[in-house]
Short mmCIF file of C-alpha atoms and ligand atoms in Angstrom, two decimals:
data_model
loop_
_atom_site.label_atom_id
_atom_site.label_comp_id
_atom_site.label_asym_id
_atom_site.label_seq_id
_atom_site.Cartn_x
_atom_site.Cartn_y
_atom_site.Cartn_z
CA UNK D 1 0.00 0.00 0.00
CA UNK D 2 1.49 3.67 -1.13
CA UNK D 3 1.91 5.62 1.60
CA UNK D 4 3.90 9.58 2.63
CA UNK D 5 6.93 9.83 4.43
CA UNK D 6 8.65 13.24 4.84
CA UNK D 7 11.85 12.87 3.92
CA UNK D 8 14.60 15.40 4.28
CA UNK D 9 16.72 16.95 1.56
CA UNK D 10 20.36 15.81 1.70
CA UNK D 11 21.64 17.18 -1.90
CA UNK D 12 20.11 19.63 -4.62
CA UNK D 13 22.18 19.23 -7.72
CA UNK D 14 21.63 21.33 -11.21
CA UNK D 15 21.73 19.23 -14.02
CA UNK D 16 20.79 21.86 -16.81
CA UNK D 17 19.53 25.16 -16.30
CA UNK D 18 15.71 24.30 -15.84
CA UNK D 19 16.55 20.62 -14.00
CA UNK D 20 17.85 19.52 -10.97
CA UNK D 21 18.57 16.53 -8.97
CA UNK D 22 17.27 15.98 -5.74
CA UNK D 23 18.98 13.37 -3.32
CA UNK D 24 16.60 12.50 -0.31
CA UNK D 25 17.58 10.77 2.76
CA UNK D 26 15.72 7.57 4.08
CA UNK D 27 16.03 7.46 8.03
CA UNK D 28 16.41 3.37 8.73
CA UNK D 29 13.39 2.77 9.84
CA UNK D 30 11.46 3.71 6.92
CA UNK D 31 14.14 1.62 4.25
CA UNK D 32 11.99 -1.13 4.03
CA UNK D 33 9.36 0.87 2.59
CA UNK D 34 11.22 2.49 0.23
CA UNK D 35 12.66 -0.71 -1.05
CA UNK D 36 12.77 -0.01 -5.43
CA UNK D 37 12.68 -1.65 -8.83
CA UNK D 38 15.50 -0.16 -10.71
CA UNK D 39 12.56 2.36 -12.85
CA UNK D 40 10.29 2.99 -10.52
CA UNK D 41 9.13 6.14 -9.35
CA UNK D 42 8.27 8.58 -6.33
CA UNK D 43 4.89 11.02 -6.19
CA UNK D 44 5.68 13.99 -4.45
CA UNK D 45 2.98 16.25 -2.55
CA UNK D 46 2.91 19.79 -1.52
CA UNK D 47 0.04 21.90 -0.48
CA UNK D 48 0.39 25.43 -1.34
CA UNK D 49 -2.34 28.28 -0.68
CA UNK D 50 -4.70 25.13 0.35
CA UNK D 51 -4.24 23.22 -3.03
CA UNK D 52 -2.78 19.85 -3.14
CA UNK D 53 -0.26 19.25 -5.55
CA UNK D 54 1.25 15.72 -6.36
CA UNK D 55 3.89 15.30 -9.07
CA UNK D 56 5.46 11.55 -10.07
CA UNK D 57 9.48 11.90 -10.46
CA UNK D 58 11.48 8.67 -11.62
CA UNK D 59 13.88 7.34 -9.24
CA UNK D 60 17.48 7.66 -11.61
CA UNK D 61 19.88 5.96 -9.13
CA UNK D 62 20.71 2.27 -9.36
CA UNK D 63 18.79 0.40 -7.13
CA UNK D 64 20.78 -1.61 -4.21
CA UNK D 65 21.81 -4.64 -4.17
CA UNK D 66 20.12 -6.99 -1.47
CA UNK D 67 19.96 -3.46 1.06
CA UNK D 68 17.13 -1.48 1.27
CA UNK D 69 18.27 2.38 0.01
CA UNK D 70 19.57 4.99 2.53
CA UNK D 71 18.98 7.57 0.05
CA UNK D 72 16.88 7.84 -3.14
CA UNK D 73 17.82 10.22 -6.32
CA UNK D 74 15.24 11.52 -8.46
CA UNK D 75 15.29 14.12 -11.45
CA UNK D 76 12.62 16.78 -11.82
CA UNK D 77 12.50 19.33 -15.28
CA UNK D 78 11.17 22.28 -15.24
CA UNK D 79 7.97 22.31 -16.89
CA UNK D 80 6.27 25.67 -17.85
CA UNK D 81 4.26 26.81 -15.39
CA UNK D 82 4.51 23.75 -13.43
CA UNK D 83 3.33 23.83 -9.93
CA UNK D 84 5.73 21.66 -8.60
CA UNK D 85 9.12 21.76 -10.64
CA UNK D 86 9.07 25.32 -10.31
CA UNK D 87 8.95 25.31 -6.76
CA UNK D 88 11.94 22.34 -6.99
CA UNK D 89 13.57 24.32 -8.93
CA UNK D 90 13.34 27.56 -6.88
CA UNK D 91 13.00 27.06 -3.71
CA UNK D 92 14.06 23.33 -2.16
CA UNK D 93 17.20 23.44 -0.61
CA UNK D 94 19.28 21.09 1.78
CA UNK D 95 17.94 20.04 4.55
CA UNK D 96 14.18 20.77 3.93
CA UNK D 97 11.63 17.82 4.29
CA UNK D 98 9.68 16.83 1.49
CA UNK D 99 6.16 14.24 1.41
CA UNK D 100 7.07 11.60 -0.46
CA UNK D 101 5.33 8.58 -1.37
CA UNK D 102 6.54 4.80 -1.40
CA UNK D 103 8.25 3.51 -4.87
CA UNK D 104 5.63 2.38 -7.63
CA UNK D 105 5.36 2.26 -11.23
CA UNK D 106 5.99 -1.57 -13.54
CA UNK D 107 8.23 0.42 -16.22
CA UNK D 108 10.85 -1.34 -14.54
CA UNK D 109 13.65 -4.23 -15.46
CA UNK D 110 14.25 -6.47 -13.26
CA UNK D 111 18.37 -7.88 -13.35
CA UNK D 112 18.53 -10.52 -15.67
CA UNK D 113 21.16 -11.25 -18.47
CA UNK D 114 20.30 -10.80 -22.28
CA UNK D 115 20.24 -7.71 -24.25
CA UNK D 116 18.16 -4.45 -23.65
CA UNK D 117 17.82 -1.15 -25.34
CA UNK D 118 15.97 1.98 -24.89
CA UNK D 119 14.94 4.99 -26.60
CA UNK D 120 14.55 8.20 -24.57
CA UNK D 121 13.75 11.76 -24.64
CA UNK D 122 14.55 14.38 -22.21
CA UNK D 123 13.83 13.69 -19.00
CA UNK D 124 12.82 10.38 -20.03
CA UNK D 125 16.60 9.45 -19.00
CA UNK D 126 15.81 9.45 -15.89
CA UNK D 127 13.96 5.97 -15.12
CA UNK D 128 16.26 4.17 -17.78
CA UNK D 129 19.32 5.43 -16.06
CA UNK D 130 18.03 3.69 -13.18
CA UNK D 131 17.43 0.79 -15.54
CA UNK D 132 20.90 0.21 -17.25
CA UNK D 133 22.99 1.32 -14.71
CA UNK D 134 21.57 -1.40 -12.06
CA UNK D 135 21.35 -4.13 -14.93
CA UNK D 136 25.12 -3.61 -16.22
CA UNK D 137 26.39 -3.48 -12.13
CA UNK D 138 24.31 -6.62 -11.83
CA UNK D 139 24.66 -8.93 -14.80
CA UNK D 140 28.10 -9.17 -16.04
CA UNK D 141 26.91 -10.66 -19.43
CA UNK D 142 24.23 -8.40 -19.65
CA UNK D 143 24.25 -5.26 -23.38
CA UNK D 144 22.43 -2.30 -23.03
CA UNK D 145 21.89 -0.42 -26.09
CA UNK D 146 21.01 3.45 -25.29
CA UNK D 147 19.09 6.02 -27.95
CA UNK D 148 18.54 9.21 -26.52
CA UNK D 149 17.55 12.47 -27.52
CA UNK D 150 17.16 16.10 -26.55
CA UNK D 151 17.18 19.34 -28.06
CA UNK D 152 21.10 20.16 -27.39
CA UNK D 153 23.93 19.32 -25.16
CA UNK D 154 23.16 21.94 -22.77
CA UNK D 155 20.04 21.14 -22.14
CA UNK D 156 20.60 16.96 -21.63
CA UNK D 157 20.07 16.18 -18.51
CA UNK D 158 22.15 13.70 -16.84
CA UNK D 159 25.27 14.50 -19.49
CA UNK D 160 28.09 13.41 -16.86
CA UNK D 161 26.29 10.66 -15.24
CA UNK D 162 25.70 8.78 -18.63
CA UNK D 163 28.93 9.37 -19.85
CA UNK D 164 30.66 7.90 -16.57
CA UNK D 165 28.12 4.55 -17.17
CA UNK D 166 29.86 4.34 -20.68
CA UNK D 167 33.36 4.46 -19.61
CA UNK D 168 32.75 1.96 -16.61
CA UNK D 169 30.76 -0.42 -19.15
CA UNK D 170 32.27 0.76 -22.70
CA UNK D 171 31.59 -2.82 -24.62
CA UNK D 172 28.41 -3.61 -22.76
CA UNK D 173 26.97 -0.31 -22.83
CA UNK D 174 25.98 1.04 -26.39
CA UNK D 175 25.34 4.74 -26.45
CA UNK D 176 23.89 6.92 -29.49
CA UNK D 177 22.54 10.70 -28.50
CA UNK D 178 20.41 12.34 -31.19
CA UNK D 179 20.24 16.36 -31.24
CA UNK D 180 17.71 18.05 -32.16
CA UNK D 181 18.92 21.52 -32.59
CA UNK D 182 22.16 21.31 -32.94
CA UNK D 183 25.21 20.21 -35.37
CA UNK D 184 26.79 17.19 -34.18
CA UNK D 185 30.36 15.69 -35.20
CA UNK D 186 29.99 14.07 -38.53
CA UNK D 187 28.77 10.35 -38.55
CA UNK D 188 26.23 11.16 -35.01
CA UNK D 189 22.96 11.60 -36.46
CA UNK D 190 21.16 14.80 -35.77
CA UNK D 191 17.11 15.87 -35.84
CA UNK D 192 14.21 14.69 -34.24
CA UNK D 193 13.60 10.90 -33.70
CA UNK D 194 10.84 10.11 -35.10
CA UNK D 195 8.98 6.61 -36.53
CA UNK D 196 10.81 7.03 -39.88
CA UNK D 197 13.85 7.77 -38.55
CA UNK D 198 13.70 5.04 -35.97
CA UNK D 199 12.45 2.69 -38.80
CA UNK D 200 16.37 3.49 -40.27
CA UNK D 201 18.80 3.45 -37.21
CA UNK D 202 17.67 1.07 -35.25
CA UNK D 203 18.18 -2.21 -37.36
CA UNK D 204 22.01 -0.23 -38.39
CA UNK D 205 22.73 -0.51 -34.76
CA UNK D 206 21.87 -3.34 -32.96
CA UNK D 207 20.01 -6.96 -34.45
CA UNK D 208 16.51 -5.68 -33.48
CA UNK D 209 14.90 -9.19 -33.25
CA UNK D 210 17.48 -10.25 -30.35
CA UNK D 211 16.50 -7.57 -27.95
CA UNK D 212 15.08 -9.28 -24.59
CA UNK D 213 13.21 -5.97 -23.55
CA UNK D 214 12.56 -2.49 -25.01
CA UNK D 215 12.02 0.60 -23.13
CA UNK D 216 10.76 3.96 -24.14
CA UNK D 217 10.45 6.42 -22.51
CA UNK D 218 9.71 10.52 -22.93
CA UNK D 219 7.25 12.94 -24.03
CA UNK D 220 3.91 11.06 -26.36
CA UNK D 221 4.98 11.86 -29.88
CA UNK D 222 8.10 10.08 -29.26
CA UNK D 223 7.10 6.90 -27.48
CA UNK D 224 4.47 6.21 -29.97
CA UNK D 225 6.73 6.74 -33.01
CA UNK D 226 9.19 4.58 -30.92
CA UNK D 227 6.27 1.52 -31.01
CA UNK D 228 5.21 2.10 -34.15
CA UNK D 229 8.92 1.52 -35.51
CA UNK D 230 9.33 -1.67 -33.37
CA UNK D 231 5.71 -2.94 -34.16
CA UNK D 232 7.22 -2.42 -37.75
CA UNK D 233 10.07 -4.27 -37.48
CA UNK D 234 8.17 -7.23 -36.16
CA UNK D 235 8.92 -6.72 -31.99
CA UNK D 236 6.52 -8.73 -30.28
CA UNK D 237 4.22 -6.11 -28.13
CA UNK D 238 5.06 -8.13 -25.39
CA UNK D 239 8.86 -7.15 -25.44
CA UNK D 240 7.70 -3.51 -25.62
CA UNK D 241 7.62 -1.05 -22.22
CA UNK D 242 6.73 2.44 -21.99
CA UNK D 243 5.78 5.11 -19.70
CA UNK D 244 5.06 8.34 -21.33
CA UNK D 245 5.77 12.29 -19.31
CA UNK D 246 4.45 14.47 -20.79
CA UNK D 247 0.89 14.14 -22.60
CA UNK D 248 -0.78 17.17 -24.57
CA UNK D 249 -4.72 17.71 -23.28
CA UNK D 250 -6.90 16.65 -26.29
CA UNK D 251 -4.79 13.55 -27.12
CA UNK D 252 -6.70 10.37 -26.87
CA UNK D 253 -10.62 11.64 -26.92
CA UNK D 254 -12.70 9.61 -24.34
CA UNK D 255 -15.17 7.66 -26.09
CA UNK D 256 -18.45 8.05 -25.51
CA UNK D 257 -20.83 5.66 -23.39
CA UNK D 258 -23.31 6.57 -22.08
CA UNK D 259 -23.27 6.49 -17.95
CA UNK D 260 -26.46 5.26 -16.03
CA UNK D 261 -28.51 8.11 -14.12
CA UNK D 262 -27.45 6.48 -10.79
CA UNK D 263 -24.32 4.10 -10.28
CA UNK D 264 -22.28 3.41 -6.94
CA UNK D 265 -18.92 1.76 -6.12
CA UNK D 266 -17.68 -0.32 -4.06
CA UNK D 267 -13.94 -0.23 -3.08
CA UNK D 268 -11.57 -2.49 -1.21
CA UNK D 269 -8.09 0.08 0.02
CA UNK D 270 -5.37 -1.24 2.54
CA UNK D 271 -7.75 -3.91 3.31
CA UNK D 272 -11.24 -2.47 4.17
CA UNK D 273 -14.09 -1.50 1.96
CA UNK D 274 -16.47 1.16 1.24
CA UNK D 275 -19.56 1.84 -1.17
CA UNK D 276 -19.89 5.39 -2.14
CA UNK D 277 -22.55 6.92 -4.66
CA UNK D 278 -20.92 8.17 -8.05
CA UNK D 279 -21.73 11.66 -9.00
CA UNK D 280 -22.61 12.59 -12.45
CA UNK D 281 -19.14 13.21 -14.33
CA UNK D 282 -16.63 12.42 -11.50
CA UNK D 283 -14.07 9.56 -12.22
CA UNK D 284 -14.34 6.53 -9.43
CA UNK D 285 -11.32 7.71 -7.76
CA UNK D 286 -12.63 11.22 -7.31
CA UNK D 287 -15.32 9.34 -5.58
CA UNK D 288 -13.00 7.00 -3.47
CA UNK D 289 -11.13 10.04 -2.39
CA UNK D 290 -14.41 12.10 -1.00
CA UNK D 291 -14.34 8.80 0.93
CA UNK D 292 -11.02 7.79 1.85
CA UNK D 293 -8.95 10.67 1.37
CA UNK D 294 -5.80 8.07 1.26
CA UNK D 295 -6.49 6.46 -2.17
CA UNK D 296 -3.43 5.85 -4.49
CA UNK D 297 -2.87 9.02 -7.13
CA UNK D 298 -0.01 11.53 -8.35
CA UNK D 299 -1.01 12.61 -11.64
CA UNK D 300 -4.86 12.31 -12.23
CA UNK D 301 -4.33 12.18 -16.18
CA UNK D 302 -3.93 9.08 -16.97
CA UNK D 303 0.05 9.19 -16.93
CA UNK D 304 1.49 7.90 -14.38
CA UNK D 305 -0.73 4.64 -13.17
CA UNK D 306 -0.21 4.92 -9.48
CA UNK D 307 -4.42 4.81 -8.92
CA UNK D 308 -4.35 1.53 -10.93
CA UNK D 309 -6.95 -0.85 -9.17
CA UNK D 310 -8.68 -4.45 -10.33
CA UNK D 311 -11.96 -4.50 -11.57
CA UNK D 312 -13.91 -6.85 -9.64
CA UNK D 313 -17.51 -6.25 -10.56
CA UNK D 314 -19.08 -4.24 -13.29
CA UNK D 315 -17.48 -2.34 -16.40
CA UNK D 316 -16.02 1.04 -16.50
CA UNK D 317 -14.91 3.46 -19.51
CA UNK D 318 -11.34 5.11 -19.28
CA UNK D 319 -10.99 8.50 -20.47
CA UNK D 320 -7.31 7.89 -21.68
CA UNK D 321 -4.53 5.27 -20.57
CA UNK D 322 -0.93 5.86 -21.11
CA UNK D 323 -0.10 4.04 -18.44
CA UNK D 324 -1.27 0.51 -18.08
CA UNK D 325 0.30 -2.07 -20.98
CA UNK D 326 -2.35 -3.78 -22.92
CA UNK D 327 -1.75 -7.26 -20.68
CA UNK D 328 -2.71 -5.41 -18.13
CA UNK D 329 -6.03 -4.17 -19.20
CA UNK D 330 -6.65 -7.49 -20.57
CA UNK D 331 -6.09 -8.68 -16.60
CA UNK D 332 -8.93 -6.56 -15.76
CA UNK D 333 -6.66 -3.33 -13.90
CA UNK D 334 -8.12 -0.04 -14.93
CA UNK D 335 -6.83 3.61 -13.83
CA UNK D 336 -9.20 4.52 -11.33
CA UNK D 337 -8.76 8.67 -12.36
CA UNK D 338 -9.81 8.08 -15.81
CA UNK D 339 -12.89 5.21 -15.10
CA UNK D 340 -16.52 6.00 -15.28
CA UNK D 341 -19.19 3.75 -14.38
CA UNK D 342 -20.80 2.23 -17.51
CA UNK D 343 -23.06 -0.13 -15.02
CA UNK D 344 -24.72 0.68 -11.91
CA UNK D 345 -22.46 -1.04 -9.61
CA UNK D 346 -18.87 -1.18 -9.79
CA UNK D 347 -16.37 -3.30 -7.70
CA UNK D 348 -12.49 -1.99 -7.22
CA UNK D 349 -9.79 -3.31 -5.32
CA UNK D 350 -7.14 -1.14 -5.33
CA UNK D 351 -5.04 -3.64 -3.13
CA UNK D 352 -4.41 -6.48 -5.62
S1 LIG L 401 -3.25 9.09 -10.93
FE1 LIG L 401 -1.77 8.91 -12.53
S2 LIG L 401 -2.76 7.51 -13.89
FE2 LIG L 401 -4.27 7.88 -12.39
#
């Protein structure tokens, strides 16, 4: 079950000029909890001027071996007129205690040998740095192939840290960094990355149909071109993982069912249960939360799957999903912040 801890500051680093890194420190009785998948990811909360704000950051450290983490390292990029990263950006400093909630998120790879690779965008570096640099500390035979991209050098975040992975791991680790605005050394290709241009590269660098896993990771455009390349060059769904940042409103139009006049649901949290009446147009978690105000969320768009719950009883529409893989849905999860009732009862258990 997710739960806050405050947790105080122990390092601010700048990465770039709008990113920083934020190192927090886990006293030892609260390790346990904080136990992470190398890819995982922390939800943040801060109430300002009585608003709640929550915010999801990926964990980029490795992730121990065996211990339970005394510290945890996360990346956060300024995001215009973002109500959190501008206040990370501005005004955390060492020392100060943030509310931060227990690990989650499945974009994660667990150790294992065999060959990975990863395209990335911005601060979509940040989960897969987690990712590679755990897997090449842990497996000795294990290749990591990394594609990332940005707009220029300047503005890359994590520059040093990926460059220290290659020369600790320079046959294992396989790095290519595509720049979007900005002329690179002859050979290094330059522009945006897009499903064309994936279509091209990635079969010149690496045999495509050997990779064990795939992970993509970064703003919409470019995790869906990402897919759409491998889903062209034959890579089983199945050996495909994303988790998307940044989603434009208006992508992904809900469809349209229509909702019955009256519907209730019923929810099992952290082992005890409810039934609560739906009001017209709220999502089921906005309903769980008037209810038990400690129901799992960060991002409330469909992003970020920390409300994801099993569907027990009933049928629900989802506004949008960018975060639950198709195997999941299939399993019967849903994301509680984008469900609607589409029958008049409806059964979640957010505790599966
Ligand atoms: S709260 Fe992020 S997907 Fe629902």
């Amino acid at each position: 079950m997710a739960r806050f801890h405050r947790l105080r500051v122990a390092a601010v680093d700048r990465l770039t000029d709008d990113s920083v890194a934020l190192t927090l420190a886990v006293p030892t009785h609260l390790r346990e909890e904080y136990r992470y998948a190398p890819g995982q990811h922390l939800a943040l909360r801060r109430t300002a001027d009585g608003q709640e704000v929550r915010r999801t950051y990926s964990i980029c450290s490795p992730a121990p071996d065996g211990e339970a983490p005394s510290t945890l390292r996360v990346g956060v990029r300024l995001v215009d007129g973002g109500a959190f990263s501008t206040y990370a950006l501005k005004e955390i400093d060492l020392g100060d205690e943030l509310e931060v909630m227990t690990p989650a998120g499945r974009f994660t790879l667990p150790p294992a040998p065999g060959r990975y690779a990863a395209v990335v965008g911005g601060s979509g570096i940040t989960p897969v740095l987690s990712i590679a640099s755990t897997l090449l500390a842990r497996e000795p035979e294990a290749r990591f192939c990394l594609i990332r991209s940005d707009r220029t050098a300047a503005s890359t975040m994590f520059l040093e840290e990926v460059a220290d992975l290659k020369d600790r791991y320079p046959e294992r680790l396989q790095l290519v960094t595509v720049l979007s605005r900005e002329e690179q050394q002859a050979g290094l290709p330059s522009g945006r990355l897009d499903r064309e241009r994936l279509t091209g590269l990635l079969p010149a660098l690496l045999p495509v149909d050997q990779v064990d896993g795939w992970f993509l990771c970064g703003p919409y455009g470019l995790v869906e071109g990402a897919e759409r390349a491998l889903r062209g060059l034959r890579v089983a769904r199945s050996r495909i993982h994303q988790e998307i940042f940044h989603v434009d409103t208006g992508t992904a139009p809900a469809a349209t069912v229509s909702a019955p006049a009256h519907s209730t649901v019923t929810a099992r949290l952290d082992g005890r249960g409810g039934t609560w009446p739906v009001r017209s147009g709220e999502s089921l978690l906005e309903t769980v939360l008037r209810n038990r105000p400690d129901a799992p969320y960060a991002c409330k768009g469909g992003v970020c799957g920390t409300c994801r719950a099993f569907l027990v009883a009933g049928e629900v529409r989802m506004d949008r999903n960018f975060a639950l893989e198709s195997e999941e849905t299939e399993a019967g999860y849903v994301l509680a912040c984008q469900s609607h009732p589409v029958t008049e009862q409806v059964e979640l258990d957010f505790d599966r």
